[in-house]
mmCIF file of N, CA and C in Angstrom:
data_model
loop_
_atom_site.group_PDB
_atom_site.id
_atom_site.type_symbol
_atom_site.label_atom_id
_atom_site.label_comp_id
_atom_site.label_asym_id
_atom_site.label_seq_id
_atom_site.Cartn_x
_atom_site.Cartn_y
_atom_site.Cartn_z
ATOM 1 N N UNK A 1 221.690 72.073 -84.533
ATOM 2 C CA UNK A 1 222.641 71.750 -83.487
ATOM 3 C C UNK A 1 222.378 72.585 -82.238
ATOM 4 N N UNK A 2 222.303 73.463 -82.280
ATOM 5 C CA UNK A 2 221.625 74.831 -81.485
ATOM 6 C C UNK A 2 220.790 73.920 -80.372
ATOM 7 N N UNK A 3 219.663 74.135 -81.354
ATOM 8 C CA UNK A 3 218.442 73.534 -80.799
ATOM 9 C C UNK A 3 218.312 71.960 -80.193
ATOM 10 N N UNK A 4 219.316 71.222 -80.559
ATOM 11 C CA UNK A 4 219.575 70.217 -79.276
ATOM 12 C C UNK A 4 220.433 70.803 -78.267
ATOM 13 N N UNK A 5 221.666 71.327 -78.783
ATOM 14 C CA UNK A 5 221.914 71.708 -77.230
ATOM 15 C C UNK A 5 221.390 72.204 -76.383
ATOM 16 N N UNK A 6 220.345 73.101 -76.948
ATOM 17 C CA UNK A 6 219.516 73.833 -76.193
ATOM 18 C C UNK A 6 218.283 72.983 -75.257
ATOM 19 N N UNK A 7 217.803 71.751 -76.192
ATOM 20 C CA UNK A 7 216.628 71.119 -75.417
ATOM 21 C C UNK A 7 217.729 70.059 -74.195
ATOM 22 N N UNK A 8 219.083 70.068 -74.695
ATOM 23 C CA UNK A 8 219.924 68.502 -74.023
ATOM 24 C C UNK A 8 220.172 69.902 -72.391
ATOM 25 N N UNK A 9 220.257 71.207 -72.202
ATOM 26 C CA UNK A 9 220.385 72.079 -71.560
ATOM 27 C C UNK A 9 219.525 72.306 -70.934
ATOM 28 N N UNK A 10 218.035 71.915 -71.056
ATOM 29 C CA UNK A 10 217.010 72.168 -70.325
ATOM 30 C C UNK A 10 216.572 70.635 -69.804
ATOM 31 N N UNK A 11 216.673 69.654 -70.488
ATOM 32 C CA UNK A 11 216.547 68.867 -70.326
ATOM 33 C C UNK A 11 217.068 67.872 -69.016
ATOM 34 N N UNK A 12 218.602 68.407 -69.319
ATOM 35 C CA UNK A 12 219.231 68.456 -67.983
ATOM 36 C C UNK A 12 219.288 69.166 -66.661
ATOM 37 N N UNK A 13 218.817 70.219 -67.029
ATOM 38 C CA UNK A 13 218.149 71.313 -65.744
ATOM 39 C C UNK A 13 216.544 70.155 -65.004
ATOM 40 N N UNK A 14 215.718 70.587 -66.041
ATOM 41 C CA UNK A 14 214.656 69.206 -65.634
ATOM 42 C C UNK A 14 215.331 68.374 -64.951
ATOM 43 N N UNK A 15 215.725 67.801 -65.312
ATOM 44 C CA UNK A 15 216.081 66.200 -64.152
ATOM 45 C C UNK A 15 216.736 66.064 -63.495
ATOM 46 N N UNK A 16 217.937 67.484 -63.521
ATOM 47 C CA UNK A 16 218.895 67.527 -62.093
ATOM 48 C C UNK A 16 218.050 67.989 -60.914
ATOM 49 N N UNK A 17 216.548 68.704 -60.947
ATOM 50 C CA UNK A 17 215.697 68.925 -60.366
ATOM 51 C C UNK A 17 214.868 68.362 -59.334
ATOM 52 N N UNK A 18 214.947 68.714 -58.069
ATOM 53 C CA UNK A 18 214.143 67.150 -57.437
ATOM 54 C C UNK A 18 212.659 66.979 -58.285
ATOM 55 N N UNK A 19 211.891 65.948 -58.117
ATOM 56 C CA UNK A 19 210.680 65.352 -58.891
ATOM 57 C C UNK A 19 209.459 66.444 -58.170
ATOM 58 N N UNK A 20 208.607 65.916 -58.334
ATOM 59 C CA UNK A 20 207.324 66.397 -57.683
ATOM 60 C C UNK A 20 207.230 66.155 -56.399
ATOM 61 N N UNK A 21 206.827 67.065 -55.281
ATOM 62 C CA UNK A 21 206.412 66.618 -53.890
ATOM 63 C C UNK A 21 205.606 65.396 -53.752
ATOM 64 N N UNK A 22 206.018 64.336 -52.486
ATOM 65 C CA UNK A 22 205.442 62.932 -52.690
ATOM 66 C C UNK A 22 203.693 63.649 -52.401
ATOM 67 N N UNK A 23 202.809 62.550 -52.307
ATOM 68 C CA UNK A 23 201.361 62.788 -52.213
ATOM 69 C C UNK A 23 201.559 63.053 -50.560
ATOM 70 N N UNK A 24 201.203 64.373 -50.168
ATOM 71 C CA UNK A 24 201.598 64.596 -48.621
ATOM 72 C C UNK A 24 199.920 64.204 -48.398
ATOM 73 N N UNK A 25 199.602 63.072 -47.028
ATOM 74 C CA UNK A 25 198.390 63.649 -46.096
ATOM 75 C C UNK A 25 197.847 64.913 -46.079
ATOM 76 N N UNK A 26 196.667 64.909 -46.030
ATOM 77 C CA UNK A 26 196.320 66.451 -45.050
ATOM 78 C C UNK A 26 196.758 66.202 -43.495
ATOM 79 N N UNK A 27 197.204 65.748 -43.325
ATOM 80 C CA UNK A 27 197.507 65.554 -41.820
ATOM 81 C C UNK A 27 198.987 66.331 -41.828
ATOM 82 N N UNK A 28 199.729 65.897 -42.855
ATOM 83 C CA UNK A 28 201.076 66.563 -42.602
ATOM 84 C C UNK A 28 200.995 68.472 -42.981
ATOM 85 N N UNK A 29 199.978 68.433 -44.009
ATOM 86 C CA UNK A 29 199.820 69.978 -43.648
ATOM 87 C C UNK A 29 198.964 70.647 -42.676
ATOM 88 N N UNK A 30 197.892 69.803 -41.798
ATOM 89 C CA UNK A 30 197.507 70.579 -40.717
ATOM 90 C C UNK A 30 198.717 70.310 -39.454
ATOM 91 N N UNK A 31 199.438 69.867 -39.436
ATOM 92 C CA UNK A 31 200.437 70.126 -38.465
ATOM 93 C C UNK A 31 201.532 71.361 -38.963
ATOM 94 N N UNK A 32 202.391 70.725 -40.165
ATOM 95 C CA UNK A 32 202.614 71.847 -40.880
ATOM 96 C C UNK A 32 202.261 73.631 -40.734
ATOM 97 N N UNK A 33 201.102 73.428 -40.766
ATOM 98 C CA UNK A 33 200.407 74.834 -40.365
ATOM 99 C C UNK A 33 200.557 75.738 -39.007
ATOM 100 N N UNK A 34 201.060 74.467 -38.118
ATOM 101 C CA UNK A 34 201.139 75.419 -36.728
ATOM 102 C C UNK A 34 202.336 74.867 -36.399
ATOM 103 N N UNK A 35 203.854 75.110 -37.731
ATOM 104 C CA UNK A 35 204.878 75.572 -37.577
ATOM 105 C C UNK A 35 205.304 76.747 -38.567
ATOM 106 N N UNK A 36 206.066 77.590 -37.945
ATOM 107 C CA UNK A 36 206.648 78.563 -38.579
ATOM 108 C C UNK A 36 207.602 77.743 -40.085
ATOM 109 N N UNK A 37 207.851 78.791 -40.979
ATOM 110 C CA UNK A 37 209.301 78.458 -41.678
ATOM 111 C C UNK A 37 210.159 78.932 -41.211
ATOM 112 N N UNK A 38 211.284 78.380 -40.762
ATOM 113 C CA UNK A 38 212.412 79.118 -40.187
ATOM 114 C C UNK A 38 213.107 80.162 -41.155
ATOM 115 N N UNK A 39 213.298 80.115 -42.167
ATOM 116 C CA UNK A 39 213.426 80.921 -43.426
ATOM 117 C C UNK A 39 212.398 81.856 -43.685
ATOM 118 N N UNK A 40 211.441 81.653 -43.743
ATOM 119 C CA UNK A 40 210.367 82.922 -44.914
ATOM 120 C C UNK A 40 210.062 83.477 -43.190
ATOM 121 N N UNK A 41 210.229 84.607 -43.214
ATOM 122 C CA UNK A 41 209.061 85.411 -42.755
ATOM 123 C C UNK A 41 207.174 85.446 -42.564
ATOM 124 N N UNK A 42 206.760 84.972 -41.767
ATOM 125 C CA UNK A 42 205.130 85.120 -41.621
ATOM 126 C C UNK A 42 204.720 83.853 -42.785
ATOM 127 N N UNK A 43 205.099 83.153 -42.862
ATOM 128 C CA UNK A 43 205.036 81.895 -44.224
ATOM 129 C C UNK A 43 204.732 80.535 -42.733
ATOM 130 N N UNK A 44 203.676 79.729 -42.762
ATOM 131 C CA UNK A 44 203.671 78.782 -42.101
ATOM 132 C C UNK A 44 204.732 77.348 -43.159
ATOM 133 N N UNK A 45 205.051 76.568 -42.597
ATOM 134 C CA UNK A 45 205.731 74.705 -43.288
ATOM 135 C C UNK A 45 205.020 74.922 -43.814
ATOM 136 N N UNK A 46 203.892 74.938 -44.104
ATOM 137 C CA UNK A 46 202.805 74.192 -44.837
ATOM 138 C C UNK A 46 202.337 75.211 -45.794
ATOM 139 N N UNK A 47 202.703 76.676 -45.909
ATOM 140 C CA UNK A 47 203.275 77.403 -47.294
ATOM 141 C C UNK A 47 204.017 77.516 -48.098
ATOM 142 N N UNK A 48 205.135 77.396 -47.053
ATOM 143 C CA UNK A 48 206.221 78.019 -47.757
ATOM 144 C C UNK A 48 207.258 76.785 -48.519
ATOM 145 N N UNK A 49 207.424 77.071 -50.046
ATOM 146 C CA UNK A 49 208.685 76.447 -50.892
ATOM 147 C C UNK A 49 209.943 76.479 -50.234
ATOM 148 N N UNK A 50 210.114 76.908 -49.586
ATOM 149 C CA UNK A 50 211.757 76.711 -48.874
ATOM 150 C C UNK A 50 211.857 75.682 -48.714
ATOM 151 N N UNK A 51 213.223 75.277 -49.075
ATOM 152 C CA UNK A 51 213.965 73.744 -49.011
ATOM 153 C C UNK A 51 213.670 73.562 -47.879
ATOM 154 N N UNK A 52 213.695 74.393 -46.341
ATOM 155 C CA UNK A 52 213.365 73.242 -45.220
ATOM 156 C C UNK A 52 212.492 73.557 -44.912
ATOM 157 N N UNK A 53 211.568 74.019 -45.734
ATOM 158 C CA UNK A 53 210.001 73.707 -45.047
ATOM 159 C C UNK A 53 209.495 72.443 -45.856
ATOM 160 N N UNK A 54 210.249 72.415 -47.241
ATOM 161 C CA UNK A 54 209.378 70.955 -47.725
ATOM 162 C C UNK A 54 210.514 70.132 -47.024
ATOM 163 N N UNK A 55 211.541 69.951 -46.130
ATOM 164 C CA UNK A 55 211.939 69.098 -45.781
ATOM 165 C C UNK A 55 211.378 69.187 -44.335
ATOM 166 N N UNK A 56 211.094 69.609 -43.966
ATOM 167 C CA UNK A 56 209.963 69.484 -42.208
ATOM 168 C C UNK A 56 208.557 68.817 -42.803
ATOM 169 N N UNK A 57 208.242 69.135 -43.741
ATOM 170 C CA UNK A 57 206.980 68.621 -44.397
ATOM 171 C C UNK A 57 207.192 66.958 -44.649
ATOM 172 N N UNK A 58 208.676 67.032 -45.156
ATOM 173 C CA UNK A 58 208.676 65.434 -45.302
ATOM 174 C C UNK A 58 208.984 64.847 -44.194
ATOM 175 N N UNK A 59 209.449 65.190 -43.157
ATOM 176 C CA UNK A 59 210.050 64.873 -41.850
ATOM 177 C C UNK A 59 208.771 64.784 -41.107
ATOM 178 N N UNK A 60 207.294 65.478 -41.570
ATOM 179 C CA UNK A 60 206.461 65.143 -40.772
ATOM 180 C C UNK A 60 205.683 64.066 -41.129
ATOM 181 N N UNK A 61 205.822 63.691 -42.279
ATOM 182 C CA UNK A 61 205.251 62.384 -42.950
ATOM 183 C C UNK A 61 205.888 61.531 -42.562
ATOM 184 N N UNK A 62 207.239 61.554 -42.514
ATOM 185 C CA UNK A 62 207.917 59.724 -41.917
ATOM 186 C C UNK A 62 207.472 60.093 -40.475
ATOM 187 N N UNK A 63 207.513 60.777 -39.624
ATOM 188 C CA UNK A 63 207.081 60.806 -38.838
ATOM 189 C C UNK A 63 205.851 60.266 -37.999
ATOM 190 N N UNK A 64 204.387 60.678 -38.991
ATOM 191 C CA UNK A 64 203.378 60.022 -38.665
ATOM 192 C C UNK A 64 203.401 58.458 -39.300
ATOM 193 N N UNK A 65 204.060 58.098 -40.337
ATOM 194 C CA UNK A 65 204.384 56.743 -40.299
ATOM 195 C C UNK A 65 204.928 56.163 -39.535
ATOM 196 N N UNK A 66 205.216 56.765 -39.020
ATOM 197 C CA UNK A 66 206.273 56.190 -37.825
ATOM 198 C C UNK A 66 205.293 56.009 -36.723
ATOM 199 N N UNK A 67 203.975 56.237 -36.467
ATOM 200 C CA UNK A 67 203.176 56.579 -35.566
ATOM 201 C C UNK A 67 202.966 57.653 -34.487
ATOM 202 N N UNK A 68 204.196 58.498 -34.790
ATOM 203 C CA UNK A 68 204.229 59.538 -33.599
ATOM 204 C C UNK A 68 202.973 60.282 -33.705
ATOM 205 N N UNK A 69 203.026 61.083 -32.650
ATOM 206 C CA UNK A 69 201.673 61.953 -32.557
ATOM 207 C C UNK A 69 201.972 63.224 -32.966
ATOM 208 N N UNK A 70 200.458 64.192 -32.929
ATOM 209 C CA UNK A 70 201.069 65.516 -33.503
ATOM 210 C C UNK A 70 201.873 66.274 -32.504
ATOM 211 N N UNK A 71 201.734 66.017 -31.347
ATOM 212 C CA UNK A 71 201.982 66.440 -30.001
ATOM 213 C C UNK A 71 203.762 66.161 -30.439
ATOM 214 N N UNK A 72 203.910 64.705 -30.370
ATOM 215 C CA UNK A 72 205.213 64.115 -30.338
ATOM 216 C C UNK A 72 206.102 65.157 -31.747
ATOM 217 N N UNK A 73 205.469 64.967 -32.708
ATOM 218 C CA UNK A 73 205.890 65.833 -33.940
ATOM 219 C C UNK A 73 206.090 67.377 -33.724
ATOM 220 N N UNK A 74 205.433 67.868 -32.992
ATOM 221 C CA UNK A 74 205.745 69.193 -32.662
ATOM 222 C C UNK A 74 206.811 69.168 -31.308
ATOM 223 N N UNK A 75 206.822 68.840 -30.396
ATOM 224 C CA UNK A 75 208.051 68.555 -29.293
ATOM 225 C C UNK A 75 209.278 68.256 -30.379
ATOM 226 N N UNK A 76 209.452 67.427 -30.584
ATOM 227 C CA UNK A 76 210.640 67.418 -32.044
ATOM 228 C C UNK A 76 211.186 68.525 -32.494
ATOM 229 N N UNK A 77 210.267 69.118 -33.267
ATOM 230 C CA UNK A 77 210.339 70.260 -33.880
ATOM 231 C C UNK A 77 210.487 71.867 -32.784
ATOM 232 N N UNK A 78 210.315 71.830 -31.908
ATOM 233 C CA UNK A 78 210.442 72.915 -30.869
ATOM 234 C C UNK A 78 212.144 72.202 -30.126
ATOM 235 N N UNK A 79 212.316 70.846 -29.757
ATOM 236 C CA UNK A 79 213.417 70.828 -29.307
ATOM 237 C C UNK A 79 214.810 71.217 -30.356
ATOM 238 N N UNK A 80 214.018 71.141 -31.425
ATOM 239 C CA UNK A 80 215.327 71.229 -32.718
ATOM 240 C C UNK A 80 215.601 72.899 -32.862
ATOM 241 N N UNK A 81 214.088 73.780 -32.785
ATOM 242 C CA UNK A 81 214.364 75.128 -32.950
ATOM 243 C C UNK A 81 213.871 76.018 -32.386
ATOM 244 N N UNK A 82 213.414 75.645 -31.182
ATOM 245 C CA UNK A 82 212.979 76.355 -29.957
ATOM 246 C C UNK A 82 211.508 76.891 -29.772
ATOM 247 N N UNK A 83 210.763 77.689 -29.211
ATOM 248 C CA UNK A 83 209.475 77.519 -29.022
ATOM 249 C C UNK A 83 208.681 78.746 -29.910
ATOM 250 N N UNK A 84 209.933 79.061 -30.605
ATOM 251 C CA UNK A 84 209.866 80.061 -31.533
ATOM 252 C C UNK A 84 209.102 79.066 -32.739
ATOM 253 N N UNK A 85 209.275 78.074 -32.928
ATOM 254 C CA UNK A 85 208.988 77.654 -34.276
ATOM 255 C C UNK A 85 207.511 77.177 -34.528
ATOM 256 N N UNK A 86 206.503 77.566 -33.145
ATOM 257 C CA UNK A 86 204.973 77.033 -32.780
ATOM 258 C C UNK A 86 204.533 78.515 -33.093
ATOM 259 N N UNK A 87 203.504 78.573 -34.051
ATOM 260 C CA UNK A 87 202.657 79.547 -34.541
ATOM 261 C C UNK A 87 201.619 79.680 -32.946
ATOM 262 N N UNK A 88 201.150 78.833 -32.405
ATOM 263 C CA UNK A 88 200.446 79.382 -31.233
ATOM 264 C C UNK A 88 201.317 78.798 -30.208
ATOM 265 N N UNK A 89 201.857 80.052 -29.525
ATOM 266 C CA UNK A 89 202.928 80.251 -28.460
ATOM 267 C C UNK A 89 202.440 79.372 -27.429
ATOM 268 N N UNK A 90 202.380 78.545 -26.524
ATOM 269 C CA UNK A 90 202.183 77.928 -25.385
ATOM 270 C C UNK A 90 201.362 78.842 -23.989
ATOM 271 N N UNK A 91 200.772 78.255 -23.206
ATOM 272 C CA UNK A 91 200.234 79.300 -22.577
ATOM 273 C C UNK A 91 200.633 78.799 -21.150
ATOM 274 N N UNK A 92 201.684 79.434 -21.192
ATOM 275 C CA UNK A 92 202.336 78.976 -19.916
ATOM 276 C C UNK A 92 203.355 80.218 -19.961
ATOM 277 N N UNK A 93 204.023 80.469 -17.953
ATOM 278 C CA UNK A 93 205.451 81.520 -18.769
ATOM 279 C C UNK A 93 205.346 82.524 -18.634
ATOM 280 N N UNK A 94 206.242 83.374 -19.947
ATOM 281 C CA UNK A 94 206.213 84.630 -20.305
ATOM 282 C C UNK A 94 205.620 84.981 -21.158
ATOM 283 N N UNK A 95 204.731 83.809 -22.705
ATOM 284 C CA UNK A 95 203.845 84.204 -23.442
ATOM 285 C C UNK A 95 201.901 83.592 -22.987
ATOM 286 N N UNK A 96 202.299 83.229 -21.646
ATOM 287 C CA UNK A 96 200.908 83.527 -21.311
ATOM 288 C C UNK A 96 200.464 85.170 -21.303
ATOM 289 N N UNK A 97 200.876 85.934 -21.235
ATOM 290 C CA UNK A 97 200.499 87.346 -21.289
ATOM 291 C C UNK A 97 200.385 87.654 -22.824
ATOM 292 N N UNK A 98 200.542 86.532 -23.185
ATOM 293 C CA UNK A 98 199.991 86.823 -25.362
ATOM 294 C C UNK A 98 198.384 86.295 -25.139
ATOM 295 N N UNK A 99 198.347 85.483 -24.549
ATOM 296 C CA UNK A 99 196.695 85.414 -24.385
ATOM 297 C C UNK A 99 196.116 86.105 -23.404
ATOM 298 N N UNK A 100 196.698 86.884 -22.221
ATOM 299 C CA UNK A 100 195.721 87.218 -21.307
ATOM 300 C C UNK A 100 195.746 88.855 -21.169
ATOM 301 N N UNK A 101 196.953 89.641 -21.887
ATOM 302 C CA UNK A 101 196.643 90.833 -22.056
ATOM 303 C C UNK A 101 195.517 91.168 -23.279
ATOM 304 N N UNK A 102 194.957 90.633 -24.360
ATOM 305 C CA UNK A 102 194.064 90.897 -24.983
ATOM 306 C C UNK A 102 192.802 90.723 -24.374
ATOM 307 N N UNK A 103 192.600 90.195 -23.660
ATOM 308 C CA UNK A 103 191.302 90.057 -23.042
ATOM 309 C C UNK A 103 191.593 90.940 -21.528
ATOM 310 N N UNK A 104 192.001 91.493 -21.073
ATOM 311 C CA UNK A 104 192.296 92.293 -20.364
ATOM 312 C C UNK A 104 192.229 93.793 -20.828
ATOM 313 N N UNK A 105 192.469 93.783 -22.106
ATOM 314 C CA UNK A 105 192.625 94.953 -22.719
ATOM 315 C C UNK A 105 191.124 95.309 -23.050
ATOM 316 N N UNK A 106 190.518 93.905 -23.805
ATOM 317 C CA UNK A 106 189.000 94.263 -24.269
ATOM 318 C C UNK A 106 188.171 94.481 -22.815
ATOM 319 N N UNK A 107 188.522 94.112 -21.852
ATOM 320 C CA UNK A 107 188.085 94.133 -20.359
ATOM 321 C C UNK A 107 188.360 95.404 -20.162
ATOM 322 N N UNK A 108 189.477 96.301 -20.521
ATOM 323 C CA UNK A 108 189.064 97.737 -19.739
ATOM 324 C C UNK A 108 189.121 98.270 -21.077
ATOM 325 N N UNK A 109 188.830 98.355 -21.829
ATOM 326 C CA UNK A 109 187.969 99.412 -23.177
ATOM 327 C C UNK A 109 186.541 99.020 -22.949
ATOM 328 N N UNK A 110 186.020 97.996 -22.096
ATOM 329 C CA UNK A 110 184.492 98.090 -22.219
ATOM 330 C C UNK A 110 184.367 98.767 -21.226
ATOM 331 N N UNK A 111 185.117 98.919 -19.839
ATOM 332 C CA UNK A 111 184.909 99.668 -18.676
ATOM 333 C C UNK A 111 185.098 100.938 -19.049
ATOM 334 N N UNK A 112 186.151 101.109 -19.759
ATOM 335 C CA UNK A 112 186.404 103.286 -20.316
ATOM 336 C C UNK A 112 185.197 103.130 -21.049
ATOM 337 N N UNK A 113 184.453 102.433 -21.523
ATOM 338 C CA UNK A 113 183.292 102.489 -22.522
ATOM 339 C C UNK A 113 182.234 102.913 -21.592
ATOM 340 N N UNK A 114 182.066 102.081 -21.210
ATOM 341 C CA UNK A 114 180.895 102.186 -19.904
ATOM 342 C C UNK A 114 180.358 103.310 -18.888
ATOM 343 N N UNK A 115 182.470 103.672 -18.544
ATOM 344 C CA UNK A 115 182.365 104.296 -17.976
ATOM 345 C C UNK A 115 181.742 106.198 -18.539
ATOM 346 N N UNK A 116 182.752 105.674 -19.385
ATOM 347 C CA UNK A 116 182.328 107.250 -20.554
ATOM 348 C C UNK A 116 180.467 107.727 -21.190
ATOM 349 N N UNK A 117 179.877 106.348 -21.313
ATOM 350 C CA UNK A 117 178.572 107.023 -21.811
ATOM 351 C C UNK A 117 177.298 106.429 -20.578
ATOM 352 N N UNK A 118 177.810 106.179 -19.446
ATOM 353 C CA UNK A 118 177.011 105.747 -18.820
ATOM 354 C C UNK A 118 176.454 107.211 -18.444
ATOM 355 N N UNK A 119 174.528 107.032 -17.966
ATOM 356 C CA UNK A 119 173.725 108.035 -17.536
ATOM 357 C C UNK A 119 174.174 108.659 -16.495
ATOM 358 N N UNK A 120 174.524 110.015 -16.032
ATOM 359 C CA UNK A 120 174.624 110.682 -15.297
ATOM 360 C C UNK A 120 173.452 111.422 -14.468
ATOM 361 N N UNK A 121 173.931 111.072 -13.237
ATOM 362 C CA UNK A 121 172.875 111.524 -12.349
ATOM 363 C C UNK A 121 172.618 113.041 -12.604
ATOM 364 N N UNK A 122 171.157 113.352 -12.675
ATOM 365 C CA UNK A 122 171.207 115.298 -12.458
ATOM 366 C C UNK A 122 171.796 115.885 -10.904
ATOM 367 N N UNK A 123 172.008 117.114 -11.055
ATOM 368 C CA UNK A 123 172.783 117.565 -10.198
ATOM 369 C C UNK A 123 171.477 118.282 -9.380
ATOM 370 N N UNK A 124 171.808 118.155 -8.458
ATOM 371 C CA UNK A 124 170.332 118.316 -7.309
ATOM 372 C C UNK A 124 169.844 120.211 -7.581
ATOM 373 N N UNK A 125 168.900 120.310 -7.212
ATOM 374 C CA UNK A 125 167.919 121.155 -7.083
ATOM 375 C C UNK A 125 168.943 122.874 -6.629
ATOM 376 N N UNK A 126 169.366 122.264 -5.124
ATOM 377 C CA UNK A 126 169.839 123.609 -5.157
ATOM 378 C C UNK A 126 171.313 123.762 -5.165
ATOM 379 N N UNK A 127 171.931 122.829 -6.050
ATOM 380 C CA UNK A 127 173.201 123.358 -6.128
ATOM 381 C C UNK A 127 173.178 124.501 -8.064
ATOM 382 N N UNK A 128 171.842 123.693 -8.641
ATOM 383 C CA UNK A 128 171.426 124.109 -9.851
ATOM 384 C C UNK A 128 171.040 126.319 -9.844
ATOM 385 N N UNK A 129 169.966 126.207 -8.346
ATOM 386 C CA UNK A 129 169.548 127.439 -8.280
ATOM 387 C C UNK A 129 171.025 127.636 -7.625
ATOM 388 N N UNK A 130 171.941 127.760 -6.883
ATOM 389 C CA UNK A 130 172.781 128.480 -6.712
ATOM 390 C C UNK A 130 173.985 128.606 -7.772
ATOM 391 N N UNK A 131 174.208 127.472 -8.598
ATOM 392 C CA UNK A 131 175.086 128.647 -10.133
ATOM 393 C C UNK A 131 174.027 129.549 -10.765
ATOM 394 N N UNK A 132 172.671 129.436 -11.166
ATOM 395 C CA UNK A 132 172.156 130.283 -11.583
ATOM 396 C C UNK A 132 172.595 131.467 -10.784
ATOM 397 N N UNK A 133 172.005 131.940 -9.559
ATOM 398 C CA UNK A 133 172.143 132.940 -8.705
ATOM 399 C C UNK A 133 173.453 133.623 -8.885
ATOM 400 N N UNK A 134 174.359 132.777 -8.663
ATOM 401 C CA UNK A 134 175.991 133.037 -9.169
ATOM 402 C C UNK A 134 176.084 133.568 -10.218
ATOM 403 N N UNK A 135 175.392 133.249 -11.778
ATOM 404 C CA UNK A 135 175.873 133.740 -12.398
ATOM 405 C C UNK A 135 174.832 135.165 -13.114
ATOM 406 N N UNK A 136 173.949 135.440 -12.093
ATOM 407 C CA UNK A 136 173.493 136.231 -12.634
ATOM 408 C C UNK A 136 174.016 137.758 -11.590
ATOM 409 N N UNK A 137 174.698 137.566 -10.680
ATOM 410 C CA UNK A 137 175.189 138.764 -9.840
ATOM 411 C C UNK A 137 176.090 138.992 -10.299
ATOM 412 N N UNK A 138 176.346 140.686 -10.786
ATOM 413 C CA UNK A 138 177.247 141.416 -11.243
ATOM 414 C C UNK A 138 178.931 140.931 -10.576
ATOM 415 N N UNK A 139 179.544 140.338 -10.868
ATOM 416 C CA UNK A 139 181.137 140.979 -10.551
ATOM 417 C C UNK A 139 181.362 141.543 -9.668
ATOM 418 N N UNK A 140 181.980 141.548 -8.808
ATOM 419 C CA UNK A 140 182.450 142.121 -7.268
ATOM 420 C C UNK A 140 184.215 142.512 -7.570
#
């Protein structure tokens, strides 16, 4: 008796369960991919198990049935949760300086680079004999 209640207990866990994820495109996970989960932390849609990332996942499948574009599918998805929810920030604005201070940055570490081991001229003839001279006269 046990042991049916026990399988009629799991049994029912099983199937109150949603089913298996439908057969998604690769199309719905390369879009997927360049949205955040609004839930998980550092987790793209297209990782993360959170209930609304597999429901953005399915929202991006009726979607491309629907014919929209990835363009159109992501505008959607940014008007619903702002421009926060695009893994590559827009380059326009205030996060154009996410793309143009790194290359600005590698732009002057090659100049402190440059500048630091580039050849130095020798120091002329007689400014050389006059520290010698200097430093060989006693203290005054």
């Amino acid at each position: 008796m046990r042991f049916l209640l026990l399988f009629l207990t799991l049994g029912l866990a099983a199937w109150a369960q949603e089913g298996p994820p439908p057969d998604l495109s690769p199309e719905v996970f390369r879009i997927a991919r360049e949205l955040r989960c609004p839930v998980c932390q550092g987790e793209s849609t297209a990782e993360s198990n959170a209930g609304v990332a597999v429901e953005m996942r399915r929202l991006i499948a009726e979607m491309l049935e629907e014919g929209k574009t990835r363009e159109e599918i992501k505008a959607f998805f940014v008007e619903r949760y702002g421009e926060w929810i695009l893994y590559e920030p827009p380059r326009r604005g205030l996060t154009l300086w996410v793309w143009v201070l790194p290359v600005v940055g590698i732009f002057l570490l090659g100049l402190g680079l440059f500048a630091h081991f580039r050849p130095h001229k020798p120091l002329p003839q007689e400014l050389l004999e006059e520290a010698e001279r200097r430093l060989k006269e006693p203290p005054s």
